[in-house]
Tab-separated table of C-alpha atoms and ligand atoms in Angstrom:
chain	number	residue	atom	x	y	z
A	1	MET	CA	182.079	124.861	-52.737
A	2	ALA	CA	179.681	123.069	-54.985
A	3	LYS	CA	176.372	121.910	-53.586
A	4	THR	CA	176.172	118.407	-52.520
A	5	ALA	CA	173.740	116.676	-54.954
A	6	ILE	CA	174.143	113.003	-53.894
A	7	SER	CA	173.692	112.279	-50.261
A	8	TYR	CA	174.269	109.065	-48.424
A	9	GLY	CA	170.543	108.247	-48.126
A	10	ARG	CA	167.203	109.734	-48.844
A	11	GLN	CA	163.473	108.796	-49.347
A	12	THR	CA	161.632	107.502	-52.289
A	13	ILE	CA	158.199	109.195	-52.653
A	14	ASP	CA	155.817	108.688	-55.572
A	15	LEU	CA	152.417	109.718	-56.588
A	16	SER	CA	150.786	106.738	-54.890
A	17	ASP	CA	152.280	107.912	-51.545
A	18	ILE	CA	151.090	111.521	-52.093
A	19	GLU	CA	147.576	110.335	-52.890
A	20	ALA	CA	147.405	108.079	-49.817
A	21	VAL	CA	148.442	110.993	-47.584
A	22	ALA	CA	146.012	113.349	-49.253
A	23	ARG	CA	143.161	110.976	-48.732
A	24	SER	CA	144.087	110.518	-44.931
A	25	LEU	CA	143.597	114.285	-44.549
A	26	GLU	CA	139.862	113.714	-45.015
A	27	GLY	CA	139.882	111.088	-42.187
A	28	MET	CA	140.442	111.373	-38.420
A	29	LEU	CA	144.238	112.767	-38.853
A	30	THR	CA	145.266	110.798	-35.735
A	31	GLN	CA	144.278	107.625	-33.956
A	32	GLY	CA	141.852	106.602	-36.604
A	33	PRO	CA	141.675	103.280	-38.466
A	34	LEU	CA	144.932	103.724	-40.334
A	35	VAL	CA	146.973	103.160	-37.117
A	36	GLU	CA	145.684	99.555	-36.637
A	37	ALA	CA	145.720	99.103	-40.367
A	38	PHE	CA	149.453	99.903	-40.603
A	39	GLU	CA	150.223	97.739	-37.456
A	40	ALA	CA	148.518	94.834	-39.237
A	41	GLU	CA	150.659	95.339	-42.315
A	42	ILE	CA	153.873	95.517	-40.108
A	43	ALA	CA	152.884	92.357	-38.261
A	44	GLY	CA	151.898	90.595	-41.497
A	45	TYR	CA	155.197	91.562	-43.335
A	46	THR	CA	157.505	90.735	-40.320
A	47	GLY	CA	155.660	87.558	-39.281
A	48	ALA	CA	155.387	88.810	-35.679
A	49	LYS	CA	152.001	88.497	-33.811
A	50	TYR	CA	151.705	92.008	-32.829
A	51	ALA	CA	153.058	95.549	-34.032
A	52	VAL	CA	152.698	98.816	-32.216
A	53	VAL	CA	153.470	101.978	-34.183
A	54	CYS	CA	154.941	104.965	-32.350
A	55	SER	CA	156.174	108.547	-33.064
A	56	ASN	CA	159.822	107.347	-33.916
A	57	GLY	CA	162.497	104.701	-33.446
A	58	THR	CA	163.874	106.337	-30.275
A	59	ALA	CA	160.366	106.342	-28.730
A	60	ALA	CA	160.041	102.691	-29.855
A	61	LEU	CA	163.270	101.941	-27.866
A	62	HIS	CA	162.122	103.863	-24.823
A	63	LEU	CA	158.688	102.019	-24.985
A	64	ALA	CA	160.452	98.691	-25.360
A	65	MET	CA	162.780	99.313	-22.263
A	66	LYS	CA	159.857	100.362	-20.138
A	67	ALA	CA	157.574	97.527	-21.297
A	68	ALA	CA	160.423	95.139	-20.430
A	69	GLY	CA	160.562	96.604	-16.890
A	70	LEU	CA	164.110	97.713	-17.251
A	71	GLY	CA	165.050	100.281	-14.569
A	72	GLU	CA	167.386	101.342	-11.670
A	73	GLY	CA	170.454	99.226	-10.987
A	74	GLN	CA	170.078	97.325	-14.280
A	75	LYS	CA	172.082	97.542	-17.454
A	76	ALA	CA	171.297	97.211	-21.139
A	77	VAL	CA	174.201	96.284	-23.485
A	78	THR	CA	174.516	97.457	-27.117
A	79	SER	CA	177.067	97.978	-29.701
A	80	PRO	CA	179.295	100.944	-29.618
A	81	ILE	CA	178.741	101.171	-33.429
A	82	THR	CA	175.199	102.520	-33.458
A	83	PHE	CA	173.074	105.620	-33.304
A	84	LEU	CA	173.074	107.243	-29.935
A	85	ALA	CA	169.405	106.212	-29.226
A	86	SER	CA	170.150	102.517	-28.912
A	87	ALA	CA	172.119	103.389	-25.759
A	88	ASN	CA	170.365	106.393	-24.544
A	89	ALA	CA	166.969	104.343	-24.242
A	90	ALA	CA	168.397	102.661	-21.212
A	91	LEU	CA	168.967	105.976	-19.539
A	92	TYR	CA	165.482	107.173	-20.310
A	93	ALA	CA	164.141	104.094	-18.531
A	94	GLY	CA	166.404	104.834	-15.445
A	95	ALA	CA	168.835	102.099	-16.237
A	96	ARG	CA	172.404	102.239	-17.349
A	97	PRO	CA	173.749	101.664	-20.866
A	98	ASP	CA	176.725	99.444	-21.454
A	99	PHE	CA	178.601	98.109	-24.469
A	100	ALA	CA	180.260	95.087	-25.961
A	101	ASP	CA	182.605	95.225	-28.751
A	102	ILE	CA	181.747	94.416	-32.408
A	103	GLU	CA	182.741	91.204	-34.126
A	104	ALA	CA	186.416	90.595	-35.221
A	105	ASP	CA	185.383	90.021	-38.789
A	106	GLY	CA	181.953	92.060	-38.896
A	107	MET	CA	180.300	95.089	-38.033
A	108	ASN	CA	177.809	93.897	-35.411
A	109	LEU	CA	177.679	93.218	-31.644
A	110	ASP	CA	180.059	90.276	-30.913
A	111	PRO	CA	178.079	87.483	-29.016
A	112	GLU	CA	181.149	86.342	-27.311
A	113	SER	CA	181.922	89.958	-26.101
A	114	LEU	CA	178.365	89.924	-24.924
A	115	ARG	CA	178.801	86.701	-23.029
A	116	ARG	CA	181.856	87.841	-21.316
A	117	LYS	CA	180.200	91.082	-20.218
A	118	ALA	CA	177.132	89.291	-18.921
A	119	ALA	CA	179.099	86.580	-17.151
A	120	LYS	CA	180.989	89.299	-15.237
A	121	ASP	CA	178.253	91.876	-14.528
A	122	ARG	CA	175.034	90.556	-13.077
A	123	ALA	CA	173.458	93.957	-13.497
A	124	VAL	CA	173.192	93.306	-17.230
A	125	LYS	CA	169.537	92.531	-17.909
A	126	ALA	CA	168.911	93.466	-21.419
A	127	VAL	CA	170.836	93.298	-24.759
A	128	VAL	CA	170.087	95.567	-27.795
A	129	PRO	CA	171.685	93.967	-30.901
A	130	VAL	CA	171.784	96.417	-33.751
A	131	HIS	CA	171.541	95.075	-37.355
A	132	PHE	CA	174.080	97.513	-38.431
A	133	ALA	CA	173.717	98.667	-42.115
A	134	GLY	CA	170.839	96.182	-42.447
A	135	THR	CA	172.886	93.125	-41.955
A	136	PRO	CA	171.457	90.834	-39.389
A	137	CYS	CA	173.162	90.011	-36.175
A	138	ARG	CA	174.139	86.591	-35.118
A	139	MET	CA	170.766	86.105	-33.265
A	140	GLU	CA	170.997	82.402	-32.417
A	141	GLU	CA	174.138	83.076	-30.462
A	142	ILE	CA	172.929	86.172	-28.814
A	143	ARG	CA	169.722	84.475	-27.890
A	144	GLU	CA	171.773	81.720	-26.237
A	145	VAL	CA	173.613	84.142	-24.076
A	146	ALA	CA	170.435	85.946	-23.212
A	147	LEU	CA	168.714	82.697	-21.983
A	148	LYS	CA	171.840	81.761	-19.920
A	149	TYR	CA	171.913	85.134	-18.168
A	150	GLY	CA	168.311	86.001	-18.102
A	151	LEU	CA	168.588	88.947	-20.511
A	152	ILE	CA	165.691	90.653	-22.394
A	153	VAL	CA	166.565	90.819	-26.083
A	154	ILE	CA	165.374	94.183	-27.873
A	155	GLU	CA	166.490	94.031	-31.478
A	156	ASP	CA	167.303	97.576	-32.905
A	157	ALA	CA	166.249	96.912	-36.493
A	158	CYS	CA	166.109	100.649	-37.493
A	159	HIS	CA	168.492	99.470	-40.479
A	160	ALA	CA	166.922	96.295	-41.167
A	161	LEU	CA	163.321	96.317	-41.945
A	162	GLY	CA	163.089	93.593	-44.906
A	163	ALA	CA	166.266	91.848	-43.841
A	164	GLU	CA	166.378	88.035	-43.435
A	165	TRP	CA	168.866	85.471	-42.016
A	166	THR	CA	168.942	81.697	-42.193
A	167	ASP	CA	169.079	79.654	-38.765
A	168	SER	CA	171.167	76.607	-38.173
A	169	SER	CA	168.330	74.291	-39.178
A	170	GLY	CA	168.189	76.126	-42.588
A	171	ARG	CA	164.938	78.063	-41.804
A	172	VAL	CA	164.809	81.562	-43.159
A	173	ARG	CA	164.032	84.193	-40.353
A	174	ARG	CA	162.798	87.708	-41.170
A	175	VAL	CA	164.013	90.427	-38.899
A	176	GLY	CA	161.084	91.690	-36.803
A	177	SER	CA	159.502	88.156	-36.410
A	178	CYS	CA	161.045	88.089	-32.887
A	179	SER	CA	161.990	84.481	-33.380
A	180	HIS	CA	165.043	85.005	-31.093
A	181	SER	CA	164.060	87.994	-29.191
A	182	ASP	CA	161.440	89.656	-27.045
A	183	MET	CA	160.889	92.694	-29.171
A	184	THR	CA	162.209	94.336	-32.312
A	185	ILE	CA	162.102	98.133	-32.916
A	186	PHE	CA	162.008	99.977	-36.341
A	187	SER	CA	162.368	103.632	-37.458
A	188	PHE	CA	160.676	105.149	-40.339
A	189	HIS	CA	162.920	108.321	-40.646
A	190	PRO	CA	163.327	109.361	-44.276
A	191	VAL	CA	166.764	107.571	-44.699
A	192	LYS	CA	165.404	104.233	-43.477
A	193	SER	CA	164.002	101.334	-45.444
A	194	ILE	CA	160.594	102.940	-45.637
A	195	THR	CA	159.442	106.329	-44.179
A	196	THR	CA	156.484	107.859	-42.636
A	197	GLY	CA	158.439	111.265	-42.191
A	198	GLU	CA	158.919	110.404	-38.418
A	199	GLY	CA	157.730	107.165	-37.206
A	200	GLY	CA	158.672	103.824	-35.354
A	201	ALA	CA	157.286	100.476	-34.570
A	202	ILE	CA	157.811	97.669	-32.154
A	203	THR	CA	157.017	94.026	-32.957
A	204	THR	CA	156.594	91.166	-30.446
A	205	ASN	CA	154.931	87.773	-29.973
A	206	ASP	CA	154.215	88.462	-26.277
A	207	PRO	CA	150.592	89.510	-25.544
A	208	ALA	CA	151.554	91.009	-22.130
A	209	LEU	CA	154.375	93.181	-23.720
A	210	TYR	CA	151.891	94.023	-26.442
A	211	GLY	CA	149.408	95.292	-23.986
A	212	LYS	CA	152.092	97.250	-21.949
A	213	LEU	CA	153.473	98.937	-25.084
A	214	LYS	CA	150.014	100.179	-26.251
A	215	THR	CA	149.341	101.648	-22.836
A	216	LEU	CA	152.708	103.296	-22.324
A	217	ARG	CA	152.374	104.777	-25.891
A	218	SER	CA	149.351	106.940	-24.696
A	219	HIS	CA	149.894	108.121	-21.132
A	220	GLY	CA	149.690	104.886	-19.325
A	221	VAL	CA	145.835	105.229	-19.636
A	222	VAL	CA	143.579	102.234	-19.845
A	223	LYS	CA	139.914	102.459	-21.076
A	224	ASP	CA	139.193	98.742	-21.687
A	225	PRO	CA	136.512	97.831	-19.133
A	226	ALA	CA	138.111	94.482	-18.499
A	227	ARG	CA	141.280	96.017	-17.354
A	228	LEU	CA	139.604	98.685	-15.053
A	229	SER	CA	139.595	98.430	-11.187
A	230	LYS	CA	135.999	99.851	-11.210
A	231	SER	CA	133.634	101.832	-13.542
A	232	GLU	CA	132.111	105.150	-12.743
A	233	GLY	CA	130.458	105.742	-16.222
A	234	PRO	CA	131.112	105.778	-19.840
A	235	TRP	CA	133.749	108.651	-19.377
A	236	TYR	CA	135.835	106.682	-17.002
A	237	TYR	CA	139.450	105.742	-17.597
A	238	GLU	CA	142.424	104.950	-15.327
A	239	MET	CA	145.978	105.896	-15.459
A	240	GLN	CA	147.672	102.782	-14.370
A	241	ASP	CA	151.355	103.496	-15.281
A	242	LEU	CA	153.546	106.515	-16.274
A	243	GLY	CA	153.220	106.763	-20.079
A	244	PHE	CA	153.844	109.112	-22.777
A	245	ASN	CA	152.378	110.708	-26.023
A	246	TYR	CA	154.299	108.706	-28.327
A	247	ARG	CA	151.458	108.118	-30.905
A	248	LEU	CA	151.783	107.986	-34.661
A	249	PRO	CA	149.109	110.044	-36.477
A	250	ASP	CA	146.871	108.579	-39.176
A	251	ILE	CA	148.380	110.852	-41.712
A	252	ASN	CA	151.861	109.103	-41.195
A	253	CYS	CA	150.307	105.628	-41.152
A	254	ALA	CA	148.820	106.384	-44.483
A	255	LEU	CA	152.316	106.977	-45.813
A	256	GLY	CA	153.706	103.845	-44.103
A	257	ILE	CA	150.960	101.582	-45.565
A	258	SER	CA	151.679	102.945	-49.004
A	259	GLN	CA	155.494	102.585	-48.616
A	260	LEU	CA	155.481	99.166	-47.154
A	261	LYS	CA	153.958	97.817	-50.346
A	262	LYS	CA	157.127	98.945	-52.102
A	263	LEU	CA	159.643	97.715	-49.600
A	264	ASP	CA	160.824	94.565	-51.425
A	265	ARG	CA	161.324	96.596	-54.659
A	266	PHE	CA	163.279	99.244	-52.484
A	267	ILE	CA	165.478	96.569	-50.963
A	268	ALA	CA	166.219	94.925	-54.487
A	269	LYS	CA	167.284	98.372	-55.732
A	270	ARG	CA	169.575	98.847	-52.790
A	271	ALA	CA	171.033	95.360	-53.119
A	272	GLY	CA	171.721	96.112	-56.875
A	273	ILE	CA	173.673	99.235	-56.013
A	274	ALA	CA	175.700	97.412	-53.307
A	275	ALA	CA	176.546	94.635	-56.012
A	276	LEU	CA	177.671	97.478	-58.515
A	277	TYR	CA	179.858	99.014	-55.900
A	278	ASP	CA	181.290	95.619	-54.826
A	279	ARG	CA	182.178	94.929	-58.584
A	280	LEU	CA	183.757	98.413	-59.084
A	281	PHE	CA	185.993	98.039	-56.018
A	282	SER	CA	186.943	94.487	-56.564
A	283	LYS	CA	190.108	95.358	-58.147
A	284	TYR	CA	191.137	97.760	-55.478
A	285	GLN	CA	192.235	96.411	-52.297
A	286	PHE	CA	192.413	99.796	-50.411
A	287	VAL	CA	188.538	99.954	-50.592
A	288	ARG	CA	187.044	97.048	-48.637
A	289	PRO	CA	183.406	96.477	-49.409
A	290	PRO	CA	181.086	95.374	-46.550
A	291	SER	CA	180.662	91.540	-46.598
A	292	VAL	CA	177.290	89.993	-45.895
A	293	PRO	CA	177.487	86.441	-44.405
A	294	GLY	CA	175.983	83.643	-46.555
A	295	GLY	CA	172.244	82.948	-45.967
A	296	MET	CA	171.589	86.547	-45.138
A	297	ARG	CA	169.663	89.222	-46.952
A	298	SER	CA	170.736	92.587	-45.951
A	299	ALA	CA	168.286	95.450	-46.082
A	300	TRP	CA	171.341	97.598	-47.356
A	301	HIS	CA	170.467	100.632	-45.287
A	302	LEU	CA	174.132	101.696	-45.609
A	303	TYR	CA	177.050	100.665	-47.781
A	304	PRO	CA	179.837	100.855	-45.278
A	305	ALA	CA	183.163	100.581	-46.938
A	306	ARG	CA	186.220	100.285	-45.139
A	307	ILE	CA	189.457	102.234	-46.200
A	308	PRO	CA	192.854	101.984	-44.226
A	309	PHE	CA	193.349	105.770	-44.088
A	310	SER	CA	196.341	105.659	-42.015
A	311	GLU	CA	198.195	102.926	-44.009
A	312	LEU	CA	197.492	105.174	-47.176
A	313	GLY	CA	198.604	108.449	-45.375
A	314	VAL	CA	195.252	109.980	-46.272
A	315	GLU	CA	193.023	112.095	-44.106
A	316	ARG	CA	189.498	111.129	-44.150
A	317	LYS	CA	188.332	114.738	-44.077
A	318	ASP	CA	190.208	115.389	-47.124
A	319	LEU	CA	188.445	112.731	-49.041
A	320	PHE	CA	185.028	114.126	-47.832
A	321	ARG	CA	186.249	117.597	-49.082
A	322	LEU	CA	187.197	116.278	-52.503
A	323	MET	CA	183.978	114.262	-52.873
A	324	SER	CA	181.799	117.143	-51.803
A	325	GLU	CA	183.453	119.372	-54.488
A	326	ILE	CA	182.121	116.819	-57.048
A	327	GLY	CA	178.507	116.929	-55.462
A	328	ILE	CA	178.857	113.723	-53.524
A	329	GLY	CA	177.988	113.482	-49.784
A	330	LEU	CA	179.673	110.800	-47.722
A	331	GLN	CA	178.932	109.977	-44.153
A	332	VAL	CA	180.559	107.996	-41.300
A	333	HIS	CA	178.441	105.498	-39.217
A	334	TYR	CA	179.134	105.844	-36.353
A	335	ILE	CA	181.251	107.776	-33.952
A	336	PRO	CA	181.469	105.007	-31.252
A	337	VAL	CA	178.822	105.958	-28.667
A	338	HIS	CA	181.051	105.341	-25.724
A	339	THR	CA	183.499	108.032	-27.002
A	340	GLN	CA	180.894	110.752	-26.768
A	341	PRO	CA	181.535	113.364	-24.053
A	342	TYR	CA	178.296	112.383	-22.239
A	343	TYR	CA	179.443	108.813	-22.011
A	344	LYS	CA	183.063	109.688	-21.247
A	345	ALA	CA	181.711	111.279	-18.351
A	346	MET	CA	179.856	108.156	-17.284
A	347	GLY	CA	183.461	106.593	-17.163
A	348	PHE	CA	183.691	104.866	-20.611
A	349	LYS	CA	187.247	104.917	-22.151
A	350	PRO	CA	187.808	105.102	-25.921
A	351	GLY	CA	190.010	102.012	-25.618
A	352	ASP	CA	187.289	100.014	-23.914
A	353	PHE	CA	186.146	98.727	-27.274
A	354	PRO	CA	189.127	98.621	-29.589
A	355	ARG	CA	187.426	96.925	-32.553
A	356	ALA	CA	184.814	99.655	-32.581
A	357	LEU	CA	187.477	102.186	-32.596
A	358	ARG	CA	189.329	100.709	-35.511
A	359	PHE	CA	186.054	100.401	-37.428
A	360	TYR	CA	185.410	104.096	-36.913
A	361	ALA	CA	188.753	104.947	-38.153
A	362	GLU	CA	188.257	103.240	-41.431
A	363	GLU	CA	184.493	103.510	-42.166
A	364	VAL	CA	182.956	105.537	-44.973
A	365	SER	CA	179.290	105.280	-45.935
A	366	LEU	CA	178.674	105.623	-49.677
A	367	PRO	CA	175.440	106.844	-51.007
A	368	ILE	CA	172.816	104.100	-51.340
A	369	TYR	CA	169.133	104.470	-51.814
A	370	PRO	CA	166.371	103.196	-54.340
A	371	LEU	CA	166.431	106.407	-56.534
A	372	LEU	CA	170.232	106.318	-57.086
A	373	SER	CA	170.944	105.453	-60.534
A	374	ASP	CA	173.806	103.038	-61.761
A	375	GLU	CA	175.295	106.135	-63.541
A	376	GLU	CA	175.372	108.070	-60.261
A	377	ALA	CA	176.735	104.958	-58.280
A	378	GLY	CA	179.322	104.685	-60.967
A	379	ALA	CA	180.289	108.278	-60.519
A	380	VAL	CA	180.502	107.828	-56.741
A	381	ALA	CA	182.856	104.940	-57.117
A	382	GLU	CA	184.978	106.556	-59.735
A	383	GLY	CA	185.110	109.823	-57.692
A	384	LEU	CA	186.101	107.734	-54.525
A	385	LEU	CA	188.927	105.807	-56.360
A	386	SER	CA	190.341	108.876	-58.062
A	387	SER	CA	190.190	111.022	-54.877
A	388	LEU	CA	192.045	108.319	-52.898
A	389	ALA	CA	194.613	107.935	-55.716
A	390	CYS	CA	195.174	111.722	-55.779
A	391	LEU	CA	195.334	112.000	-52.139
A	392	SER	CA	197.645	109.055	-51.351
A	393	ALA	CA	199.921	110.280	-54.247
A	394	GLN	CA	200.138	113.607	-52.559
A	395	ALA	CA	201.024	111.932	-49.225
A	396	LYS	CA	203.792	110.043	-50.830
A	397	ARG	CA	205.301	113.222	-52.371
A	398	THR	CA	205.062	114.951	-49.026
A	399	VAL	CA	206.905	112.140	-47.373
A	400	ALA	CA	209.593	112.062	-50.194
A	401	VAL	CA	210.118	115.860	-49.764
B	1	LIG	C1	167.465	105.869	-36.856
B	1	LIG	C2	167.946	105.012	-35.804
B	1	LIG	C3	167.487	105.073	-34.540
B	1	LIG	C4	166.427	106.102	-33.981
B	1	LIG	O1	165.224	106.322	-34.895
B	1	LIG	P1	164.528	107.751	-35.019
B	1	LIG	O2	163.292	107.356	-35.736
B	1	LIG	O3	165.330	108.729	-35.692
B	1	LIG	O4	164.182	108.023	-33.680
B	1	LIG	C5	167.845	104.194	-33.489
B	1	LIG	N1	168.688	103.248	-33.846
B	1	LIG	C6	169.394	103.114	-35.065
B	1	LIG	C7	170.364	102.087	-35.207
B	1	LIG	C8	168.981	104.088	-35.966
B	1	LIG	O5	169.570	103.975	-37.173
């Protein structure tokens, strides 16, 4: 089988990134000035008052759950169409994950399903809306439900650094500003909007949460004299909570600062590829492009096309095989979390969230990243259309025979 040359996502690293990292190696390596410098850049970009960087997006979710005080006997609701970590974080904090189905006409957590869940189950204390593929959730409606039922809102914006939406008064909101949430978390894994190798961040406007996040990130240790119960000398510190080592080194922060400067260009490139795919698929009704509601700027982390495989009589794995033979890697985002064996053992049934199941059955993520050329994107679209035509013709012949 031919080597897959085009994958669904990858990083964009240039000489300025390499030089920034090289320079950082002459500094403190970890917990030097670049940590706060990167945090200031993230806060500045998103418009939040505070940013705390940490070792990855999963750690960011864990820290956010702990800082929010979520724990035993409480539940955090997220979308079944997400990466495992959005749900697992509740378990790390000693709470229970739960789910609400996705929108009938979209890919994100449905505010109405969330409302029904929160009304029925008073253990629900947090919601983790995931801006799937980089398209913002309906945050005003989610915030309304959260206020009514007293839920903490932790946005999982691992796909959505740089995304924006317009509120009902016409004001443009940037994801991460926490205008409608308590905290927003990000990942800087290589496939995300920008990368630090591994890395993550939490933004918030709440000074108390900010203080907790910083303490929990580093063993729950406090050194600030104003927060100590006493002082025994210059060496003195206190462990006031059970924290972790979730710190992000200076080396990674150097890369993050350099990458963030290019974020808007990266997103413009991704949006250009999405527009090209949209155009190339517009004549074919069996490939349904993702739709982004008006007033929103998607970060275009993914290009999740929907293909009605069962109607076409085509097996998705056959499409993956044909595309891989011409060097194109596809992906599926995501296997609904509640159908994983671990979650099934917790009592979830596949049919609990039927829209998520249907979405999973039809979803295919096409390659999208800033370095993907228009020619390559054209080859992806052409390969996809011809593979589908070939497979569905085969299926018809098989039925005829
Ligand atoms: C990538 C991702 C995470 C986890 O981030 P890591 O940095 O890989 O730990 C969490 N949620 C979503 C939706 C993601 O895409």
